Short mmCIF file of C-alpha atoms in Angstrom, two decimals:
data_model
loop_
_atom_site.label_atom_id
_atom_site.label_comp_id
_atom_site.label_asym_id
_atom_site.label_seq_id
_atom_site.Cartn_x
_atom_site.Cartn_y
_atom_site.Cartn_z
CA MET O 93 0.00 0.00 0.00
CA SER O 94 1.41 3.38 -0.92
CA ASP O 95 2.03 5.96 1.81
CA LYS O 96 -0.43 8.32 0.20
CA ILE O 97 -3.30 5.88 0.49
CA LYS O 98 -2.26 5.11 4.05
CA THR O 99 -2.41 8.76 5.12
CA ILE O 100 -6.00 8.90 3.92
CA LEU O 101 -7.11 5.41 4.84
CA TYR O 102 -5.78 5.25 8.40
CA PRO O 103 -7.50 8.35 9.80
CA PHE O 104 -10.64 7.47 7.87
CA GLY O 105 -10.66 3.96 9.34
CA PHE O 106 -10.21 5.24 12.87
CA ALA O 107 -12.96 7.82 12.42
CA VAL O 108 -15.40 5.19 11.17
CA GLY O 109 -14.48 2.89 14.08
CA PHE O 110 -15.00 5.73 16.54
CA LEU O 111 -18.43 6.53 15.10
CA ILE O 112 -19.50 2.88 15.27
CA ILE O 113 -18.45 2.61 18.93
CA TRP O 114 -20.27 5.87 19.68
CA GLU O 115 -23.46 4.68 17.99
CA LEU O 116 -23.34 1.32 19.77
CA ALA O 117 -22.63 2.90 23.16
CA VAL O 118 -25.57 5.28 22.87
CA ARG O 119 -27.93 2.45 21.90
CA LEU O 120 -26.57 -0.11 24.40
CA PHE O 121 -26.56 2.18 27.43
CA ALA O 122 -29.69 4.04 26.30
CA ILE O 123 -28.05 7.46 26.77
CA PRO O 124 -30.72 10.18 26.61
CA VAL O 125 -30.55 12.18 23.39
CA TYR O 126 -30.25 15.58 25.15
CA LEU O 127 -26.97 14.35 26.69
CA LEU O 128 -25.37 12.56 23.79
CA PRO O 129 -27.17 11.96 20.52
CA ALA O 130 -26.07 9.04 18.35
CA PRO O 131 -24.22 9.87 15.09
CA THR O 132 -27.28 8.77 13.11
CA ALA O 133 -29.44 11.18 15.11
CA ILE O 134 -27.05 14.00 14.31
CA VAL O 135 -26.95 13.14 10.61
CA SER O 136 -30.75 13.11 10.47
CA VAL O 137 -30.98 16.80 11.47
CA ILE O 138 -28.43 17.97 8.87
CA ASP O 139 -30.40 19.83 6.21
CA ALA O 140 -30.23 22.72 3.78
CA ASN O 141 -31.04 25.12 6.63
CA LEU O 142 -27.84 24.14 8.42
CA GLY O 143 -25.99 24.56 5.14
CA SER O 144 -27.22 28.15 4.78
CA HIS O 145 -26.15 28.97 8.37
CA MET O 146 -22.79 27.42 7.62
CA MET O 147 -22.40 29.60 4.52
CA VAL O 148 -23.15 32.70 6.60
CA THR O 149 -20.47 31.86 9.15
CA LEU O 150 -18.00 30.83 6.46
CA MET O 151 -18.47 34.09 4.56
CA GLU O 152 -18.11 36.23 7.71
CA ALA O 153 -14.98 34.35 8.67
CA LEU O 154 -13.54 34.45 5.16
CA ILE O 155 -14.08 38.19 4.71
CA GLY O 156 -12.64 38.92 8.16
CA PHE O 157 -9.72 36.60 7.41
CA LEU O 158 -8.93 38.26 4.07
CA LEU O 159 -9.27 41.84 5.33
CA ALA O 160 -7.21 41.15 8.46
CA ASN O 161 -4.44 39.50 6.49
CA ILE O 162 -4.28 42.25 3.88
CA LEU O 163 -4.28 44.96 6.57
CA GLY O 164 -1.84 43.03 8.76
CA PHE O 165 0.60 42.52 5.92
CA ILE O 166 0.46 46.17 4.88
CA THR O 167 1.04 47.19 8.51
CA ALA O 168 4.04 44.83 8.63
CA VAL O 169 5.46 46.41 5.46
CA ILE O 170 5.13 49.84 7.07
CA PHE O 171 6.76 48.56 10.29
CA VAL O 172 9.71 47.13 8.38
CA HIS O 173 10.33 50.41 6.58
CA SER O 174 9.80 52.71 9.56
CA LYS O 175 11.35 52.02 12.95
CA PRO O 176 9.45 54.84 14.77
CA ILE O 177 6.08 53.54 13.58
CA GLU O 178 7.03 49.98 14.51
CA LYS O 179 8.18 51.05 17.98
CA GLY O 180 5.08 53.20 18.49
CA VAL O 181 2.36 50.92 17.17
CA PHE O 182 3.60 47.43 18.07
CA PRO O 183 2.73 47.80 21.79
CA LEU O 184 -0.80 48.83 20.78
CA ALA O 185 -1.08 45.73 18.61
CA ILE O 186 0.07 43.60 21.54
CA ALA O 187 -2.47 45.30 23.83
CA LEU O 188 -5.16 44.51 21.30
CA LYS O 189 -3.97 40.94 21.10
CA THR O 190 -4.07 40.43 24.86
CA THR O 191 -7.61 41.80 25.16
CA PRO O 192 -9.92 38.76 25.05
CA LEU O 193 -12.11 38.83 21.98
CA VAL O 194 -15.03 37.53 24.04
CA ALA O 195 -14.84 40.73 26.10
CA LEU O 196 -14.80 42.91 23.00
CA ALA O 197 -17.55 41.16 21.06
CA PRO O 198 -20.52 42.81 22.90
CA LEU O 199 -18.98 46.20 22.17
CA LEU O 200 -18.73 45.34 18.48
CA VAL O 201 -22.42 44.46 18.43
CA VAL O 202 -23.28 47.74 20.17
CA TRP O 203 -21.29 49.64 17.55
CA MET O 204 -22.16 47.72 14.43
CA GLY O 205 -25.43 45.94 15.17
CA THR O 206 -26.31 42.30 14.81
CA GLY O 207 -25.55 42.07 11.07
CA TYR O 208 -22.51 40.76 9.23
CA SER O 209 -20.13 43.57 10.04
CA SER O 210 -19.70 42.90 13.77
CA LYS O 211 -18.76 39.25 13.00
CA VAL O 212 -16.39 40.26 10.22
CA VAL O 213 -14.65 42.67 12.58
CA ALA O 214 -14.49 40.07 15.38
CA SER O 215 -12.89 37.72 12.90
CA MET O 216 -10.47 40.43 11.78
CA LEU O 217 -9.42 41.23 15.33
CA ILE O 218 -8.45 37.65 16.01
CA CYS O 219 -6.64 37.16 12.66
CA PHE O 220 -4.72 40.41 12.69
CA PHE O 221 -1.98 39.58 15.17
CA PRO O 222 -0.57 36.34 13.70
CA ILE O 223 -0.12 37.86 10.25
CA LEU O 224 1.40 41.05 11.65
CA VAL O 225 3.99 39.27 13.78
CA ASN O 226 4.91 36.69 11.15
CA SER O 227 5.11 39.17 8.30
CA VAL O 228 7.37 41.50 10.25
CA LYS O 229 9.59 38.53 11.03
CA GLY O 230 9.50 37.22 7.47
CA LEU O 231 10.17 40.55 5.80
CA LYS O 232 13.20 40.98 8.04
CA ALA O 233 14.44 37.43 7.50
CA ILE O 234 16.50 38.26 4.42
CA GLU O 235 20.07 37.03 4.34
CA PHE O 236 22.54 39.84 4.86
CA GLU O 237 24.55 38.70 1.83
CA ALA O 238 21.42 38.75 -0.31
CA TRP O 239 20.92 42.36 0.69
CA GLU O 240 24.56 43.04 -0.19
CA LEU O 241 24.06 41.37 -3.55
CA PHE O 242 21.13 43.63 -4.35
CA SER O 243 23.06 46.68 -3.17
CA THR O 244 26.12 45.77 -5.22
CA TYR O 245 24.01 45.77 -8.36
CA LYS O 246 22.30 49.02 -7.38
CA GLY O 247 18.95 47.42 -6.64
CA THR O 248 16.34 50.02 -5.67
CA LYS O 249 14.35 49.89 -2.43
CA TRP O 250 11.36 48.78 -4.44
CA GLU O 251 13.35 45.95 -6.05
CA ILE O 252 14.71 44.84 -2.70
CA PHE O 253 11.14 44.69 -1.43
CA TRP O 254 9.58 43.05 -4.46
CA LYS O 255 12.30 40.61 -5.45
CA LEU O 256 13.83 39.83 -2.06
CA ARG O 257 11.79 40.70 1.02
CA LEU O 258 8.42 39.61 -0.31
CA PRO O 259 9.43 36.11 -1.49
CA THR O 260 11.54 35.64 1.66
CA SER O 261 8.52 36.42 3.82
CA LEU O 262 6.16 33.99 2.03
CA PRO O 263 6.79 30.92 4.24
CA TYR O 264 6.20 33.07 7.34
CA VAL O 265 3.06 34.59 5.86
CA LEU O 266 1.65 31.21 4.91
CA SER O 267 2.16 29.77 8.38
CA ALA O 268 0.34 32.80 9.82
CA LEU O 269 -2.50 32.15 7.38
CA LYS O 270 -2.69 28.57 8.56
CA ILE O 271 -2.91 29.66 12.19
CA SER O 272 -5.53 32.32 11.55
CA SER O 273 -7.62 30.19 9.19
CA SER O 274 -9.09 28.34 12.17
CA LEU O 275 -9.12 31.46 14.37
CA ALA O 276 -11.25 33.27 11.80
CA ILE O 277 -14.12 30.81 12.42
CA VAL O 278 -13.73 31.32 16.18
CA GLY O 279 -14.06 35.08 15.69
CA ALA O 280 -17.20 34.78 13.58
CA ILE O 281 -18.87 32.37 16.03
CA VAL O 282 -18.04 34.50 19.06
CA GLY O 283 -19.61 37.43 17.22
CA GLU O 284 -22.71 35.37 16.53
CA PHE O 285 -23.00 34.31 20.16
CA VAL O 286 -23.36 37.90 21.26
CA GLY O 287 -26.03 38.94 18.83
CA ALA O 288 -27.15 37.44 15.55
CA ASN O 289 -30.12 35.80 13.86
CA LYS O 290 -28.16 33.54 11.54
CA GLY O 291 -24.89 31.63 11.45
CA LEU O 292 -23.58 28.56 13.24
CA GLY O 293 -22.98 30.43 16.50
CA TYR O 294 -26.61 31.46 16.49
CA VAL O 295 -27.69 27.82 15.83
CA VAL O 296 -25.54 26.53 18.70
CA LEU O 297 -26.94 29.15 21.08
CA VAL O 298 -30.61 28.66 20.14
CA SER O 299 -30.40 24.86 20.19
CA SER O 300 -28.82 25.01 23.64
CA TYR O 301 -31.83 27.01 24.88
CA HIS O 302 -34.11 24.28 23.50
CA MET O 303 -31.90 21.41 24.70
CA ASP O 304 -31.87 20.31 21.07
CA THR O 305 -28.52 18.54 21.34
CA PRO O 306 -28.51 16.84 17.91
CA VAL O 307 -28.83 20.23 16.17
CA MET O 308 -26.17 21.62 18.46
CA PHE O 309 -23.85 18.79 17.49
CA SER O 310 -24.57 19.32 13.81
CA ALA O 311 -23.66 23.01 14.13
CA ILE O 312 -20.48 22.21 16.06
CA ILE O 313 -19.45 19.71 13.39
CA ALA O 314 -20.27 22.23 10.66
CA SER O 315 -18.08 24.86 12.33
CA ALA O 316 -15.23 22.36 12.57
CA ALA O 317 -15.74 21.59 8.89
CA CYS O 318 -15.47 25.33 8.06
CA GLY O 319 -12.14 25.51 9.91
CA LEU O 320 -10.82 22.41 8.21
CA LEU O 321 -11.88 23.65 4.80
CA LEU O 322 -9.99 26.92 5.28
CA PHE O 323 -6.97 25.18 6.76
CA TRP O 324 -6.70 22.65 3.95
CA SER O 325 -7.10 25.31 1.28
CA ILE O 326 -4.24 27.31 2.80
CA SER O 327 -2.07 24.19 3.11
CA TRP O 328 -2.67 23.44 -0.56
CA VAL O 329 -1.73 26.98 -1.58
CA GLU O 330 1.35 26.75 0.64
CA LYS O 331 2.57 23.60 -1.06
CA LYS O 332 2.16 25.12 -4.53
CA LEU O 333 3.59 28.50 -3.65
CA ILE O 334 6.56 27.55 -1.49
CA PHE O 335 7.80 24.67 -3.57
CA TRP O 336 11.40 25.20 -2.49
CA GLN O 337 10.75 24.32 1.14
CA ARG O 338 10.16 20.77 2.13
CA VAL O 339 7.02 20.69 4.23
CA ASP O 340 7.52 18.35 7.14
CA GLU O 341 5.37 15.29 6.66
CA VAL O 342 5.22 14.44 10.34
CA MET J 237 51.52 48.93 11.47
CA THR J 238 52.42 50.24 8.06
CA SER J 239 51.99 48.33 4.88
CA GLN J 240 55.05 47.28 3.09
CA VAL J 241 55.96 45.26 0.08
CA ILE J 242 58.46 42.66 0.97
CA GLU J 243 60.83 41.38 -1.62
CA MET J 244 61.18 37.70 -1.10
CA GLN J 245 64.41 35.91 -1.59
CA ALA J 246 64.58 32.23 -2.19
CA GLY J 247 67.21 30.22 -0.41
CA THR J 248 69.37 30.16 -3.51
CA GLY J 249 69.24 33.90 -3.84
CA GLN J 250 67.16 33.69 -6.98
CA GLN J 251 64.55 36.44 -7.34
CA PHE J 252 60.94 35.36 -7.11
CA GLY J 253 58.25 36.71 -9.41
CA GLY J 254 60.72 37.00 -12.23
CA ASN J 255 58.25 35.86 -14.86
CA GLN J 256 56.01 38.86 -14.35
CA SER J 257 56.48 42.38 -15.56
CA SER J 258 57.41 44.58 -12.64
CA PRO J 259 54.31 45.94 -10.86
CA ALA J 260 55.52 49.53 -11.17
CA ASN J 261 54.60 49.87 -14.82
CA ARG J 262 51.38 47.88 -14.75
CA GLU J 263 47.97 49.44 -15.01
CA ILE J 264 46.07 49.72 -11.73
CA ALA J 265 42.50 48.36 -11.53
CA VAL J 266 41.68 49.21 -7.91
CA SER J 267 43.76 51.14 -5.46
CA LEU J 268 43.27 51.49 -1.73
CA LYS J 269 45.13 54.24 0.11
CA ASN J 270 45.40 54.45 3.90
CA CYS J 271 42.08 52.75 4.45
CA SER J 272 41.05 52.32 8.09
CA LEU J 273 37.69 51.24 9.37
CA SER J 274 36.07 50.73 12.74
CA PHE J 275 32.77 49.18 13.69
CA GLY J 276 31.96 51.14 16.81
CA GLU J 277 34.80 50.56 19.24
CA VAL J 278 36.35 47.75 17.27
CA GLN J 279 38.97 48.72 14.78
CA VAL J 280 38.84 46.29 11.87
CA LEU J 281 41.21 47.74 9.31
CA ASN J 282 44.33 49.69 10.10
CA ASN J 283 45.80 51.85 7.39
CA VAL J 284 45.59 49.44 4.49
CA SER J 285 47.19 50.49 1.24
CA LEU J 286 47.03 48.16 -1.70
CA ASP J 287 47.30 48.44 -5.47
CA ILE J 288 45.54 45.79 -7.49
CA TYR J 289 46.50 45.54 -11.14
CA LYS J 290 44.72 44.67 -14.32
CA ASN J 291 45.20 41.10 -15.51
CA GLU J 292 46.08 40.00 -12.05
CA PHE J 293 44.86 37.23 -9.78
CA LEU J 294 45.33 38.41 -6.22
CA SER J 295 44.60 36.50 -3.05
CA ILE J 296 44.05 38.02 0.35
CA LEU J 297 45.16 35.62 3.05
CA GLY J 298 44.80 36.03 6.77
CA PRO J 299 43.44 34.63 10.00
CA SER J 300 39.67 34.40 10.20
CA GLY J 301 37.85 37.46 11.46
CA CYS J 302 40.76 39.73 10.56
CA GLY J 303 38.78 41.93 8.21
CA LYS J 304 39.50 40.34 4.84
CA SER J 305 35.85 40.42 3.90
CA THR J 306 35.60 44.01 5.07
CA LEU J 307 38.32 44.88 2.58
CA LEU J 308 36.21 43.46 -0.26
CA ARG J 309 33.19 45.41 0.93
CA LEU J 310 35.23 48.60 0.76
CA MET J 311 36.04 47.85 -2.87
CA LEU J 312 32.36 47.16 -3.53
CA GLU J 313 31.52 50.52 -1.92
CA LEU J 314 29.17 48.76 0.48
CA LEU J 315 31.31 50.30 3.22
CA LYS J 316 33.23 53.55 3.33
CA PRO J 317 36.72 53.90 4.81
CA SER J 318 37.11 56.32 7.68
CA GLU J 319 38.53 59.73 7.00
CA GLY J 320 41.83 59.84 5.18
CA GLY J 321 41.19 56.60 3.38
CA GLU J 322 40.64 56.54 -0.32
CA ILE J 323 39.60 53.99 -2.88
CA SER J 324 40.19 54.70 -6.52
CA TYR J 325 39.57 52.75 -9.66
CA SER J 326 41.08 52.76 -13.11
CA SER J 327 39.99 55.80 -15.11
CA ASP J 328 36.77 54.18 -16.26
CA LYS J 329 35.24 52.61 -13.18
CA PRO J 330 35.34 48.89 -13.83
CA SER J 331 32.21 46.82 -13.42
CA ILE J 332 32.61 44.65 -10.36
CA GLY J 333 31.22 41.19 -9.74
CA MET J 334 30.92 39.58 -6.34
CA VAL J 335 30.87 35.98 -5.17
CA PHE J 336 30.15 35.24 -1.52
CA GLN J 337 31.13 32.28 0.60
CA LYS J 338 27.55 31.07 0.45
CA PRO J 339 25.96 30.89 -3.00
CA VAL J 340 23.20 33.35 -1.91
CA LEU J 341 20.82 32.11 -4.58
CA MET J 342 17.14 32.97 -4.43
CA PRO J 343 15.43 29.62 -3.73
CA TRP J 344 12.30 30.70 -5.62
CA LEU J 345 14.22 31.38 -8.83
CA SER J 346 15.55 28.79 -11.28
CA ALA J 347 19.25 28.65 -12.13
CA ILE J 348 18.84 30.86 -15.19
CA GLN J 349 16.56 33.32 -13.35
CA ASN J 350 19.11 33.61 -10.56
CA ILE J 351 21.79 34.52 -13.07
CA GLU J 352 19.50 37.05 -14.73
CA LEU J 353 18.59 38.70 -11.42
CA PRO J 354 21.44 41.24 -11.16
CA LEU J 355 21.13 42.10 -14.86
CA GLY J 356 17.64 43.44 -14.22
CA LEU J 357 18.43 45.47 -11.10
CA GLY J 358 18.92 49.20 -10.82
CA GLU J 359 17.06 52.23 -12.05
CA LYS J 360 18.82 52.30 -15.39
CA LYS J 361 18.11 49.02 -17.09
CA LYS J 362 21.24 48.08 -18.97
CA PHE J 363 19.79 45.11 -20.78
CA THR J 364 16.54 44.17 -22.44
CA LYS J 365 14.87 40.98 -21.26
CA LYS J 366 16.17 39.15 -24.33
CA GLU J 367 19.73 40.39 -23.87
CA ALA J 368 19.65 39.42 -20.21
CA ARG J 369 18.47 35.92 -21.09
CA GLU J 370 21.24 35.55 -23.70
CA LYS J 371 23.90 36.79 -21.29
CA ALA J 372 22.64 34.47 -18.57
CA GLU J 373 22.67 31.52 -20.92
CA GLY J 374 26.22 32.35 -21.96
CA ALA J 375 27.33 32.55 -18.33
CA LEU J 376 25.62 29.26 -17.56
CA GLN J 377 27.52 27.67 -20.42
CA LEU J 378 30.80 29.06 -19.09
CA VAL J 379 30.35 27.17 -15.84
CA GLY J 380 29.11 24.09 -17.70
CA LEU J 381 25.63 23.95 -16.23
CA GLN J 382 23.56 24.63 -19.36
CA ASP J 383 21.69 21.36 -18.77
CA PHE J 384 20.51 22.61 -15.37
CA LYS J 385 19.04 25.85 -16.65
CA ASN J 386 15.57 25.30 -15.21
CA HIS J 387 16.60 23.56 -12.01
CA PHE J 388 15.98 25.26 -8.72
CA PRO J 389 18.76 25.71 -6.14
CA HIS J 390 17.38 23.01 -3.82
CA GLN J 391 17.77 20.54 -6.69
CA LEU J 392 21.48 21.33 -7.12
CA SER J 393 24.55 20.26 -5.14
CA GLY J 394 26.62 22.75 -3.14
CA GLY J 395 29.29 22.87 -5.83
CA MET J 396 26.73 23.46 -8.57
CA GLN J 397 25.10 26.20 -6.52
CA GLN J 398 28.42 27.97 -6.16
CA ARG J 399 29.03 27.66 -9.90
CA ILE J 400 25.65 29.31 -10.48
CA ALA J 401 26.78 32.08 -8.14
CA ILE J 402 29.97 32.48 -10.19
CA ALA J 403 27.93 32.52 -13.41
CA ARG J 404 25.70 35.19 -11.87
CA ALA J 405 28.76 37.32 -11.16
CA LEU J 406 30.16 36.75 -14.66
CA ALA J 407 26.91 37.45 -16.52
CA ALA J 408 27.25 41.22 -16.14
CA ASP J 409 30.70 41.11 -17.79
CA PRO J 410 32.69 42.36 -14.82
CA ALA J 411 36.28 43.49 -15.28
CA VAL J 412 36.95 42.90 -11.60
CA LEU J 413 35.69 39.86 -9.73
CA LEU J 414 35.71 39.92 -5.94
CA MET J 415 35.38 36.61 -4.16
CA ASP J 416 34.91 36.12 -0.45
CA GLU J 417 36.13 32.62 0.39
CA PRO J 418 34.16 31.35 -2.60
CA PHE J 419 35.05 27.71 -2.11
CA GLY J 420 35.35 27.70 1.68
CA ALA J 421 32.11 25.80 2.21
CA LEU J 422 32.85 23.08 -0.36
CA ASP J 423 34.45 19.69 0.02
CA GLU J 424 38.07 19.21 -1.01
CA PHE J 425 37.30 17.51 -4.36
CA THR J 426 34.81 20.10 -5.53
CA ARG J 427 37.01 22.85 -4.28
CA GLU J 428 40.03 21.77 -6.31
CA LYS J 429 37.90 21.29 -9.40
CA LEU J 430 36.37 24.75 -9.09
CA ASN J 431 39.78 26.32 -8.42
CA PHE J 432 41.00 25.31 -11.84
CA GLU J 433 37.64 26.02 -13.45
CA LEU J 434 37.86 29.57 -12.16
CA LEU J 435 41.41 29.96 -13.47
CA ARG J 436 40.26 28.77 -16.92
CA LEU J 437 37.44 31.34 -16.86
CA TRP J 438 39.84 34.08 -15.89
CA GLU J 439 42.28 33.14 -18.64
CA SER J 440 39.53 32.60 -21.20
CA PRO J 441 39.06 35.25 -23.89
CA ASP J 442 35.29 34.61 -23.63
CA THR J 443 35.07 36.54 -20.38
CA SER J 444 35.78 40.21 -19.80
CA LEU J 445 37.43 39.27 -16.54
CA SER J 446 40.73 41.01 -15.98
CA THR J 447 41.25 41.15 -12.23
CA VAL J 448 40.28 38.62 -9.59
CA VAL J 449 40.59 39.38 -5.89
CA MET J 450 39.97 36.30 -3.79
CA VAL J 451 39.78 36.20 -0.01
CA THR J 452 40.82 32.83 1.32
CA HIS J 453 42.19 31.19 4.41
CA SER J 454 43.79 28.34 2.53
CA ILE J 455 47.49 28.77 1.89
CA GLN J 456 47.56 26.08 -0.79
CA GLU J 457 44.62 27.54 -2.65
CA SER J 458 46.13 31.02 -2.63
CA VAL J 459 49.48 29.77 -3.98
CA ILE J 460 48.12 27.60 -6.76
CA MET J 461 45.82 30.35 -8.03
CA SER J 462 47.38 33.75 -7.50
CA ASP J 463 50.01 36.02 -8.96
CA ARG J 464 50.41 37.80 -5.65
CA ILE J 465 49.29 37.00 -2.15
CA VAL J 466 48.46 39.71 0.36
CA MET J 467 49.14 38.53 3.90
CA MET J 468 46.94 40.30 6.43
CA SER J 469 47.87 40.73 10.08
CA PRO J 470 45.32 39.95 12.83
CA ARG J 471 42.82 42.61 13.80
CA PRO J 472 43.10 45.48 13.33
CA ALA J 473 44.16 44.14 9.97
CA GLY J 474 46.94 45.71 8.01
CA VAL J 475 48.93 44.46 5.07
CA GLU J 476 51.64 42.31 6.61
CA ALA J 477 53.38 41.40 3.37
CA ILE J 478 52.74 41.03 -0.33
CA ILE J 479 54.21 37.87 -1.69
CA PRO J 480 54.55 37.13 -5.40
CA VAL J 481 54.02 33.58 -6.59
CA PRO J 482 56.67 32.61 -9.13
CA LEU J 483 54.69 29.78 -10.70
CA PRO J 484 54.25 29.89 -14.49
CA ARG J 485 50.87 30.38 -16.18
CA PRO J 486 48.67 28.66 -17.07
CA ARG J 487 48.43 26.87 -13.76
CA GLU J 488 47.93 23.15 -14.08
CA VAL J 489 46.94 20.31 -11.81
CA GLY J 490 50.16 18.84 -10.42
CA MET J 491 51.97 22.14 -10.03
CA GLU J 492 52.03 21.34 -6.33
CA GLU J 493 55.17 19.37 -7.23
CA HIS J 494 56.87 22.52 -8.49
CA PRO J 495 59.69 23.72 -6.18
CA ALA J 496 58.40 27.27 -6.40
CA TYR J 497 55.01 26.11 -5.08
CA TYR J 498 56.66 24.37 -2.20
CA GLN J 499 58.85 27.33 -1.35
CA THR J 500 56.00 29.83 -1.45
CA VAL J 501 53.85 27.64 0.78
CA LYS J 502 56.76 27.30 3.19
CA GLU J 503 57.34 31.03 3.23
CA LEU J 504 53.65 31.71 3.91
CA ARG J 505 53.58 29.12 6.69
CA LYS J 506 56.53 30.78 8.34
CA ARG J 507 54.77 34.14 8.24
CA VAL J 508 51.55 32.68 9.61
CA LYS J 509 53.47 31.43 12.62
CA HIS J 510 54.90 34.88 13.23
CA LEU J 511 51.49 36.54 13.31
#
């Protein structure tokens, strides 16, 4: 059996085994459904309605993720080219990072209402820091000799940025994207908890009021699926884009 | 510590360097006068004066960390000497190529793209895209890696990577090539092979190369390759001695058997001990 098949088959096999044990345990011990619904009970409540809530959360997270990463990268570029701005603004960024998002989320809803925007901003807040820190690090990670090479041949500041700093920073940027891809979903769901009428966070909250545990489970699984989807997409891009670095297959 | 040119006498009294025209009437490529340099409190270079001629292969030899590399960076104008120091070039400023100890290739660029990179830098574009490609291909051919044109650095061995770096330096048709321990990170076999390859390139009429300045810490390498060897003293580095190598050109494999090779190595060893 090839290694590639194994990496797919093994986790798949274990997951199926786990689900079977779960199903059997629920039926054998007659666990009440409000405590732990069987996998089949969860599957039976998955419908188009859940799909539309999932799309809402995914879009909020995705928009927040994209905006935060664009803004974070631009901020990093400014930091790298201006020491005073870096020194002045970095502590503020750290302060923002250390403020729990859960504490900020109600404020966002007060400011922006219960629509999309408060979730997008919550998502942005949580994604902003990883990209900022990693981009600053990556943009500064150029080899000194490479800088000398560019200087020897009279490379302009723009060329040093475009042809040296930017490609050097890519591995750092991509690992920040991987980190924040799952955080983005967290941000959107926290936003939905505080005030929303759609999205997976809203479904989780409402179903908890009704003790509708199967629906709750379906929403939790859907949110995990959103995170995985984002993470895998980024990993795929990373492999294509940073072909010169061997990605550890551990 | 003042710089001085030391005339070397062989044991038999025979004058060394006899097969070269006397330096006095040769054309200067780069000239350093009274160059000193400090990094903060640490003085790196102390009053270095050195004339480097056209059509010359010069090695700079000295203990590690003595400021040999700093000397190259002065010639590249990446650093400026402190007041009183002066660096001048032959009337028309020669184009200068640089090879570092590490290949310093961009891992996201293929071999040919790496060689093209410096050709496309700077505000005034000297070459069109087509010209740059042709020059890069020519340089790749010079180092014998035309079959690896589209390979990426991580697909090439250390020796091949350094040859790409040499091709990159040659592509812009430099008159002066500065090399900072170019083969220091390579194994002995590759190193010897590239030593002679570099000499062939320097002698070849296909390259515009006239002067090579190579920093090295290998006595043998400096003797087999150079016309003159500049011995540096420990930090703050000054020119300890300039020693001509009386081996005939072209240099061949096996010249290590030559008595002149042996004597020059012995002389250099003796001086190293005195440092």
